Amino acid sequence: MEANIRRVESLIGLSFGDYMMVILRNGIDCLSEKGSKRRQAILPWVAAVWMIGVFAGFTAIWTHASTPGETGSATDPWPKGTPLVLDTQVPTMVVFIHPECPCARATLAHLASIIDRASVVVSIVSMTPPVDREPKSDLAGCRQQLETLATHPLVTRIDDIEDSITNRFGASTSGDCFLYSTNGNLMFRGGVTASRGHLGDNAGLQLVVDRINDPFKPYESFPVFGCPLTTQ
Protein backbone atom coordinates (compact mmCIF):
# COMPACT_ATOMS: atom_id res chain seq x y z
CA MET A 1 0.00 0.00 0.00
CA GLU A 2 2.76 2.46 0.96
CA ALA A 3 4.55 1.72 -2.31
CA ASN A 4 1.40 2.48 -4.30
CA ILE A 5 0.87 5.73 -2.42
CA ARG A 6 4.43 6.82 -3.17
CA ARG A 7 3.92 5.89 -6.80
CA VAL A 8 0.75 8.01 -7.08
CA GLU A 9 2.44 10.92 -5.35
CA SER A 10 5.28 10.74 -7.86
CA LEU A 11 2.76 11.34 -10.64
CA ILE A 12 1.80 14.80 -9.47
CA GLY A 13 2.33 17.14 -12.43
CA LEU A 14 1.25 14.63 -15.08
CA SER A 15 -1.81 15.29 -17.19
CA PHE A 16 -5.05 13.93 -15.81
CA GLY A 17 -5.29 11.46 -18.69
CA ASP A 18 -1.83 10.04 -17.98
CA TYR A 19 -2.65 9.76 -14.31
CA MET A 20 -5.84 7.82 -15.04
CA MET A 21 -4.00 5.61 -17.52
CA VAL A 22 -1.55 4.54 -14.81
CA ILE A 23 -4.42 3.82 -12.44
CA LEU A 24 -6.04 1.64 -15.09
CA ARG A 25 -2.81 -0.28 -15.70
CA ASN A 26 -2.30 -0.81 -11.99
CA GLY A 27 -5.87 -2.03 -11.65
CA ILE A 28 -5.47 -4.53 -14.47
CA ASP A 29 -2.22 -5.84 -12.97
CA CYS A 30 -3.92 -6.28 -9.63
CA LEU A 31 -6.87 -8.08 -11.14
CA SER A 32 -4.64 -10.38 -13.17
CA GLU A 33 -3.19 -11.72 -9.95
CA LYS A 34 -6.66 -12.90 -8.83
CA GLY A 35 -7.69 -14.81 -11.91
CA SER A 36 -8.57 -14.05 -15.49
CA LYS A 37 -12.32 -14.65 -15.06
CA ARG A 38 -12.67 -12.03 -12.38
CA ARG A 39 -10.53 -9.65 -14.41
CA GLN A 40 -12.74 -10.08 -17.48
CA ALA A 41 -15.84 -9.41 -15.38
CA ILE A 42 -14.55 -6.23 -13.75
CA LEU A 43 -12.44 -4.81 -16.59
CA PRO A 44 -15.41 -3.15 -18.41
CA TRP A 45 -16.33 -1.31 -15.20
CA VAL A 46 -12.74 -0.17 -14.69
CA ALA A 47 -12.61 1.05 -18.30
CA ALA A 48 -15.92 2.91 -17.89
CA VAL A 49 -14.72 4.67 -14.76
CA TRP A 50 -11.47 5.55 -16.48
CA MET A 51 -13.28 7.06 -19.49
CA ILE A 52 -15.52 9.14 -17.24
CA GLY A 53 -12.48 10.35 -15.32
CA VAL A 54 -10.60 11.27 -18.48
CA PHE A 55 -13.59 13.14 -19.88
CA ALA A 56 -14.08 15.05 -16.63
CA GLY A 57 -10.37 15.84 -16.45
CA PHE A 58 -10.09 17.17 -19.98
CA THR A 59 -13.30 19.15 -19.51
CA ALA A 60 -11.82 20.80 -16.45
CA ILE A 61 -8.55 21.50 -18.26
CA TRP A 62 -10.35 22.99 -21.27
CA THR A 63 -12.57 25.15 -19.06
CA HIS A 64 -9.52 26.46 -17.22
CA ALA A 65 -7.61 27.17 -20.43
CA SER A 66 -10.50 28.94 -22.17
CA THR A 67 -11.72 31.04 -19.23
CA PRO A 68 -10.35 34.59 -19.45
CA GLY A 69 -9.01 36.44 -16.46
CA GLU A 70 -10.23 39.74 -15.09
CA THR A 71 -9.31 42.85 -17.03
CA GLY A 72 -10.68 45.59 -14.81
CA SER A 73 -11.47 49.00 -16.21
CA ALA A 74 -9.55 50.45 -19.15
CA THR A 75 -7.39 53.54 -18.60
CA ASP A 76 -7.57 56.24 -21.20
CA PRO A 77 -5.45 58.26 -21.77
CA TRP A 78 -1.95 57.37 -20.59
CA PRO A 79 -2.07 57.48 -16.77
CA LYS A 80 -0.19 60.25 -15.00
CA GLY A 81 2.43 59.66 -12.37
CA THR A 82 3.82 56.43 -13.81
CA PRO A 83 7.57 55.78 -14.13
CA LEU A 84 6.99 54.34 -17.58
CA VAL A 85 7.77 56.50 -20.61
CA LEU A 86 5.33 57.11 -23.47
CA ASP A 87 7.22 57.12 -26.75
CA THR A 88 6.41 60.09 -29.02
CA GLN A 89 7.62 58.46 -32.24
CA VAL A 90 5.95 55.03 -32.29
CA PRO A 91 3.14 53.38 -30.26
CA THR A 92 3.93 52.16 -26.76
CA MET A 93 2.77 48.78 -25.49
CA VAL A 94 2.67 48.11 -21.75
CA VAL A 95 2.48 44.44 -20.81
CA PHE A 96 1.96 43.06 -17.31
CA ILE A 97 3.64 39.72 -16.66
CA HIS A 98 3.94 37.49 -13.64
CA PRO A 99 7.18 35.50 -14.08
CA GLU A 100 5.63 32.52 -12.28
CA CYS A 101 2.55 32.30 -14.48
CA PRO A 102 3.07 29.39 -16.92
CA CYS A 103 0.67 31.07 -19.37
CA ALA A 104 3.15 33.95 -19.69
CA ARG A 105 5.45 31.99 -21.98
CA ALA A 106 3.01 32.23 -24.89
CA THR A 107 2.48 35.94 -24.26
CA LEU A 108 6.23 36.60 -24.26
CA ALA A 109 6.66 34.62 -27.48
CA HIS A 110 3.93 36.67 -29.14
CA LEU A 111 5.50 39.91 -27.92
CA ALA A 112 8.69 38.96 -29.74
CA SER A 113 6.59 38.34 -32.85
CA ILE A 114 4.87 41.74 -32.53
CA ILE A 115 8.20 43.54 -32.28
CA ASP A 116 9.37 41.80 -35.46
CA ARG A 117 6.18 42.64 -37.35
CA ALA A 118 5.50 46.25 -36.35
CA SER A 119 7.15 49.44 -35.08
CA VAL A 120 6.47 49.59 -31.36
CA VAL A 121 8.29 49.98 -28.06
CA VAL A 122 7.36 47.61 -25.25
CA SER A 123 7.43 48.15 -21.50
CA ILE A 124 7.15 44.89 -19.56
CA VAL A 125 5.95 45.35 -16.01
CA SER A 126 7.05 42.30 -14.06
CA MET A 127 5.47 41.27 -10.79
CA THR A 128 7.81 40.35 -7.93
CA PRO A 129 7.16 37.06 -6.10
CA PRO A 130 7.17 37.17 -2.30
CA VAL A 131 10.67 37.51 -0.89
CA ASP A 132 10.03 34.92 1.82
CA ARG A 133 10.13 31.93 -0.56
CA GLU A 134 12.34 30.54 -3.27
CA PRO A 135 11.33 31.00 -6.95
CA LYS A 136 9.50 28.05 -8.47
CA SER A 137 12.17 25.93 -10.15
CA ASP A 138 9.78 24.47 -12.75
CA LEU A 139 9.21 27.96 -14.16
CA ALA A 140 12.87 28.85 -14.63
CA GLY A 141 12.34 28.71 -18.40
CA CYS A 142 9.66 31.39 -18.20
CA ARG A 143 11.93 33.69 -16.20
CA GLN A 144 14.76 33.10 -18.66
CA GLN A 145 12.45 33.91 -21.56
CA LEU A 146 11.47 37.16 -19.85
CA GLU A 147 15.10 38.11 -19.22
CA THR A 148 16.04 37.35 -22.83
CA LEU A 149 13.23 39.46 -24.26
CA ALA A 150 14.17 42.32 -21.93
CA THR A 151 17.57 42.58 -23.67
CA HIS A 152 15.88 43.68 -26.91
CA PRO A 153 16.61 47.36 -27.64
CA LEU A 154 12.89 48.13 -28.03
CA VAL A 155 11.94 46.46 -24.74
CA THR A 156 12.17 47.88 -21.24
CA ARG A 157 11.51 45.77 -18.16
CA ILE A 158 10.60 47.20 -14.78
CA ASP A 159 9.88 45.29 -11.57
CA ASP A 160 6.68 46.45 -9.90
CA ILE A 161 7.72 45.72 -6.32
CA GLU A 162 4.77 47.38 -4.57
CA ASP A 163 2.22 46.90 -7.40
CA SER A 164 2.05 50.68 -7.85
CA ILE A 165 2.24 50.52 -11.65
CA THR A 166 -0.21 47.64 -11.79
CA ASN A 167 -2.72 49.60 -9.74
CA ARG A 168 -2.15 52.74 -11.79
CA PHE A 169 -3.06 50.97 -15.02
CA GLY A 170 -5.75 48.79 -13.46
CA ALA A 171 -4.19 45.50 -14.57
CA SER A 172 -5.19 42.32 -12.76
CA THR A 173 -4.21 39.39 -15.03
CA SER A 174 -0.81 38.25 -16.28
CA GLY A 175 -0.63 38.92 -20.00
CA ASP A 176 -2.74 42.09 -19.88
CA CYS A 177 -1.58 44.43 -22.68
CA PHE A 178 -2.19 48.15 -23.12
CA LEU A 179 -1.37 49.71 -26.50
CA TYR A 180 -1.11 53.50 -26.63
CA SER A 181 -0.71 55.90 -29.52
CA THR A 182 2.05 58.50 -29.50
CA ASN A 183 -0.36 61.06 -28.00
CA GLY A 184 -1.36 58.73 -25.17
CA ASN A 185 -4.70 57.44 -26.39
CA LEU A 186 -5.51 53.81 -25.59
CA MET A 187 -5.85 51.85 -28.84
CA PHE A 188 -6.04 48.29 -27.49
CA ARG A 189 -6.54 46.54 -24.16
CA GLY A 190 -6.42 42.79 -23.65
CA GLY A 191 -4.41 39.64 -24.29
CA VAL A 192 -2.52 38.32 -27.30
CA THR A 193 -3.23 34.59 -26.89
CA ALA A 194 -6.35 32.64 -27.83
CA SER A 195 -6.35 30.74 -24.52
CA ARG A 196 -4.02 30.08 -21.58
CA GLY A 197 -0.56 29.25 -22.88
CA HIS A 198 -1.76 28.94 -26.49
CA LEU A 199 0.78 29.73 -29.21
CA GLY A 200 -0.31 30.77 -32.69
CA ASP A 201 -2.06 33.55 -34.58
CA ASN A 202 -5.24 34.81 -32.98
CA ALA A 203 -7.60 37.78 -33.06
CA GLY A 204 -5.95 39.59 -30.15
CA LEU A 205 -2.52 39.40 -31.71
CA GLN A 206 -3.85 40.64 -35.05
CA LEU A 207 -5.75 43.52 -33.42
CA VAL A 208 -2.52 44.76 -31.84
CA VAL A 209 -0.52 44.57 -35.07
CA ASP A 210 -3.31 46.29 -37.05
CA ARG A 211 -3.43 49.21 -34.61
CA ILE A 212 0.32 49.63 -34.50
CA ASN A 213 0.38 49.85 -38.28
CA ASP A 214 -2.70 52.09 -38.39
CA PRO A 215 -3.15 54.15 -35.19
CA PHE A 216 -6.37 55.69 -36.56
CA LYS A 217 -8.27 52.43 -36.20
CA PRO A 218 -10.89 52.50 -33.41
CA TYR A 219 -10.21 51.15 -29.93
CA GLU A 220 -10.52 47.37 -29.53
CA SER A 221 -10.28 44.89 -26.68
CA PHE A 222 -9.69 41.15 -26.38
CA PRO A 223 -9.94 38.73 -23.43
CA VAL A 224 -6.83 38.10 -21.35
CA PHE A 225 -5.96 34.47 -20.64
CA GLY A 226 -3.58 34.23 -17.72
CA CYS A 227 -3.14 33.92 -13.98
CA PRO A 228 -4.09 36.63 -11.47
CA LEU A 229 -1.20 39.02 -10.94
CA THR A 230 -1.53 39.15 -7.18
CA THR A 231 -1.91 35.46 -6.20
CA GLN A 232 1.14 33.73 -7.72
Coordinates of C-alpha atoms in Angstrom, one line a residue:
M1 CA 0.0 0.0 0.0
E2 CA 2.8 2.5 1.0
A3 CA 4.5 1.7 -2.3
N4 CA 1.4 2.5 -4.3
I5 CA 0.9 5.7 -2.4
R6 CA 4.4 6.8 -3.2
R7 CA 3.9 5.9 -6.8
V8 CA 0.8 8.0 -7.1
E9 CA 2.4 10.9 -5.3
S10 CA 5.3 10.7 -7.9
L11 CA 2.8 11.3 -10.6
I12 CA 1.8 14.8 -9.5
G13 CA 2.3 17.1 -12.4
L14 CA 1.3 14.6 -15.1
S15 CA -1.8 15.3 -17.2
F16 CA -5.0 13.9 -15.8
G17 CA -5.3 11.5 -18.7
D18 CA -1.8 10.0 -18.0
Y19 CA -2.7 9.8 -14.3
M20 CA -5.8 7.8 -15.0
M21 CA -4.0 5.6 -17.5
V22 CA -1.5 4.5 -14.8
I23 CA -4.4 3.8 -12.4
L24 CA -6.0 1.6 -15.1
R25 CA -2.8 -0.3 -15.7
N26 CA -2.3 -0.8 -12.0
G27 CA -5.9 -2.0 -11.7
I28 CA -5.5 -4.5 -14.5
D29 CA -2.2 -5.8 -13.0
C30 CA -3.9 -6.3 -9.6
L31 CA -6.9 -8.1 -11.1
S32 CA -4.6 -10.4 -13.2
E33 CA -3.2 -11.7 -10.0
K34 CA -6.7 -12.9 -8.8
G35 CA -7.7 -14.8 -11.9
S36 CA -8.6 -14.1 -15.5
K37 CA -12.3 -14.6 -15.1
R38 CA -12.7 -12.0 -12.4
R39 CA -10.5 -9.7 -14.4
Q40 CA -12.7 -10.1 -17.5
A41 CA -15.8 -9.4 -15.4
I42 CA -14.5 -6.2 -13.7
L43 CA -12.4 -4.8 -16.6
P44 CA -15.4 -3.2 -18.4
W45 CA -16.3 -1.3 -15.2
V46 CA -12.7 -0.2 -14.7
A47 CA -12.6 1.0 -18.3
A48 CA -15.9 2.9 -17.9
V49 CA -14.7 4.7 -14.8
W50 CA -11.5 5.6 -16.5
M51 CA -13.3 7.1 -19.5
I52 CA -15.5 9.1 -17.2
G53 CA -12.5 10.4 -15.3
V54 CA -10.6 11.3 -18.5
F55 CA -13.6 13.1 -19.9
A56 CA -14.1 15.0 -16.6
G57 CA -10.4 15.8 -16.5
F58 CA -10.1 17.2 -20.0
T59 CA -13.3 19.2 -19.5
A60 CA -11.8 20.8 -16.4
I61 CA -8.5 21.5 -18.3
W62 CA -10.4 23.0 -21.3
T63 CA -12.6 25.2 -19.1
H64 CA -9.5 26.5 -17.2
A65 CA -7.6 27.2 -20.4
S66 CA -10.5 28.9 -22.2
T67 CA -11.7 31.0 -19.2
P68 CA -10.4 34.6 -19.5
G69 CA -9.0 36.4 -16.5
E70 CA -10.2 39.7 -15.1
T71 CA -9.3 42.9 -17.0
G72 CA -10.7 45.6 -14.8
S73 CA -11.5 49.0 -16.2
A74 CA -9.5 50.4 -19.1
T75 CA -7.4 53.5 -18.6
D76 CA -7.6 56.2 -21.2
P77 CA -5.5 58.3 -21.8
W78 CA -2.0 57.4 -20.6
P79 CA -2.1 57.5 -16.8
K80 CA -0.2 60.2 -15.0
G81 CA 2.4 59.7 -12.4
T82 CA 3.8 56.4 -13.8
P83 CA 7.6 55.8 -14.1
L84 CA 7.0 54.3 -17.6
V85 CA 7.8 56.5 -20.6
L86 CA 5.3 57.1 -23.5
D87 CA 7.2 57.1 -26.8
T88 CA 6.4 60.1 -29.0
Q89 CA 7.6 58.5 -32.2
V90 CA 6.0 55.0 -32.3
P91 CA 3.1 53.4 -30.3
T92 CA 3.9 52.2 -26.8
M93 CA 2.8 48.8 -25.5
V94 CA 2.7 48.1 -21.7
V95 CA 2.5 44.4 -20.8
F96 CA 2.0 43.1 -17.3
I97 CA 3.6 39.7 -16.7
H98 CA 3.9 37.5 -13.6
P99 CA 7.2 35.5 -14.1
E100 CA 5.6 32.5 -12.3
C101 CA 2.6 32.3 -14.5
P102 CA 3.1 29.4 -16.9
C103 CA 0.7 31.1 -19.4
A104 CA 3.1 34.0 -19.7
R105 CA 5.5 32.0 -22.0
A106 CA 3.0 32.2 -24.9
T107 CA 2.5 35.9 -24.3
L108 CA 6.2 36.6 -24.3
A109 CA 6.7 34.6 -27.5
H110 CA 3.9 36.7 -29.1
L111 CA 5.5 39.9 -27.9
A112 CA 8.7 39.0 -29.7
S113 CA 6.6 38.3 -32.9
I114 CA 4.9 41.7 -32.5
I115 CA 8.2 43.5 -32.3
D116 CA 9.4 41.8 -35.5
R117 CA 6.2 42.6 -37.4
A118 CA 5.5 46.2 -36.4
S119 CA 7.2 49.4 -35.1
V120 CA 6.5 49.6 -31.4
V121 CA 8.3 50.0 -28.1
V122 CA 7.4 47.6 -25.3
S123 CA 7.4 48.2 -21.5
I124 CA 7.2 44.9 -19.6
V125 CA 5.9 45.4 -16.0
S126 CA 7.0 42.3 -14.1
M127 CA 5.5 41.3 -10.8
T128 CA 7.8 40.3 -7.9
P129 CA 7.2 37.1 -6.1
P130 CA 7.2 37.2 -2.3
V131 CA 10.7 37.5 -0.9
D132 CA 10.0 34.9 1.8
R133 CA 10.1 31.9 -0.6
E134 CA 12.3 30.5 -3.3
P135 CA 11.3 31.0 -6.9
K136 CA 9.5 28.1 -8.5
S137 CA 12.2 25.9 -10.2
D138 CA 9.8 24.5 -12.8
L139 CA 9.2 28.0 -14.2
A140 CA 12.9 28.8 -14.6
G141 CA 12.3 28.7 -18.4
C142 CA 9.7 31.4 -18.2
R143 CA 11.9 33.7 -16.2
Q144 CA 14.8 33.1 -18.7
Q145 CA 12.4 33.9 -21.6
L146 CA 11.5 37.2 -19.8
E147 CA 15.1 38.1 -19.2
T148 CA 16.0 37.4 -22.8
L149 CA 13.2 39.5 -24.3
A150 CA 14.2 42.3 -21.9
T151 CA 17.6 42.6 -23.7
H152 CA 15.9 43.7 -26.9
P153 CA 16.6 47.4 -27.6
L154 CA 12.9 48.1 -28.0
V155 CA 11.9 46.5 -24.7
T156 CA 12.2 47.9 -21.2
R157 CA 11.5 45.8 -18.2
I158 CA 10.6 47.2 -14.8
D159 CA 9.9 45.3 -11.6
D160 CA 6.7 46.4 -9.9
I161 CA 7.7 45.7 -6.3
E162 CA 4.8 47.4 -4.6
D163 CA 2.2 46.9 -7.4
S164 CA 2.0 50.7 -7.8
I165 CA 2.2 50.5 -11.7
T166 CA -0.2 47.6 -11.8
N167 CA -2.7 49.6 -9.7
R168 CA -2.2 52.7 -11.8
F169 CA -3.1 51.0 -15.0
G170 CA -5.7 48.8 -13.5
A171 CA -4.2 45.5 -14.6
S172 CA -5.2 42.3 -12.8
T173 CA -4.2 39.4 -15.0
S174 CA -0.8 38.3 -16.3
G175 CA -0.6 38.9 -20.0
D176 CA -2.7 42.1 -19.9
C177 CA -1.6 44.4 -22.7
F178 CA -2.2 48.2 -23.1
L179 CA -1.4 49.7 -26.5
Y180 CA -1.1 53.5 -26.6
S181 CA -0.7 55.9 -29.5
T182 CA 2.0 58.5 -29.5
N183 CA -0.4 61.1 -28.0
G184 CA -1.4 58.7 -25.2
N185 CA -4.7 57.4 -26.4
L186 CA -5.5 53.8 -25.6
M187 CA -5.9 51.9 -28.8
F188 CA -6.0 48.3 -27.5
R189 CA -6.5 46.5 -24.2
G190 CA -6.4 42.8 -23.7
G191 CA -4.4 39.6 -24.3
V192 CA -2.5 38.3 -27.3
T193 CA -3.2 34.6 -26.9
A194 CA -6.4 32.6 -27.8
S195 CA -6.3 30.7 -24.5
R196 CA -4.0 30.1 -21.6
G197 CA -0.6 29.3 -22.9
H198 CA -1.8 28.9 -26.5
L199 CA 0.8 29.7 -29.2
G200 CA -0.3 30.8 -32.7
D201 CA -2.1 33.5 -34.6
N202 CA -5.2 34.8 -33.0
A203 CA -7.6 37.8 -33.1
G204 CA -6.0 39.6 -30.1
L205 CA -2.5 39.4 -31.7
Q206 CA -3.9 40.6 -35.0
L207 CA -5.8 43.5 -33.4
V208 CA -2.5 44.8 -31.8
V209 CA -0.5 44.6 -35.1
D210 CA -3.3 46.3 -37.0
R211 CA -3.4 49.2 -34.6
I212 CA 0.3 49.6 -34.5
N213 CA 0.4 49.9 -38.3
D214 CA -2.7 52.1 -38.4
P215 CA -3.2 54.2 -35.2
F216 CA -6.4 55.7 -36.6
K217 CA -8.3 52.4 -36.2
P218 CA -10.9 52.5 -33.4
Y219 CA -10.2 51.2 -29.9
E220 CA -10.5 47.4 -29.5
S221 CA -10.3 44.9 -26.7
F222 CA -9.7 41.2 -26.4
P223 CA -9.9 38.7 -23.4
V224 CA -6.8 38.1 -21.4
F225 CA -6.0 34.5 -20.6
G226 CA -3.6 34.2 -17.7
C227 CA -3.1 33.9 -14.0
P228 CA -4.1 36.6 -11.5
L229 CA -1.2 39.0 -10.9
T230 CA -1.5 39.1 -7.2
T231 CA -1.9 35.5 -6.2
Q232 CA 1.1 33.7 -7.7

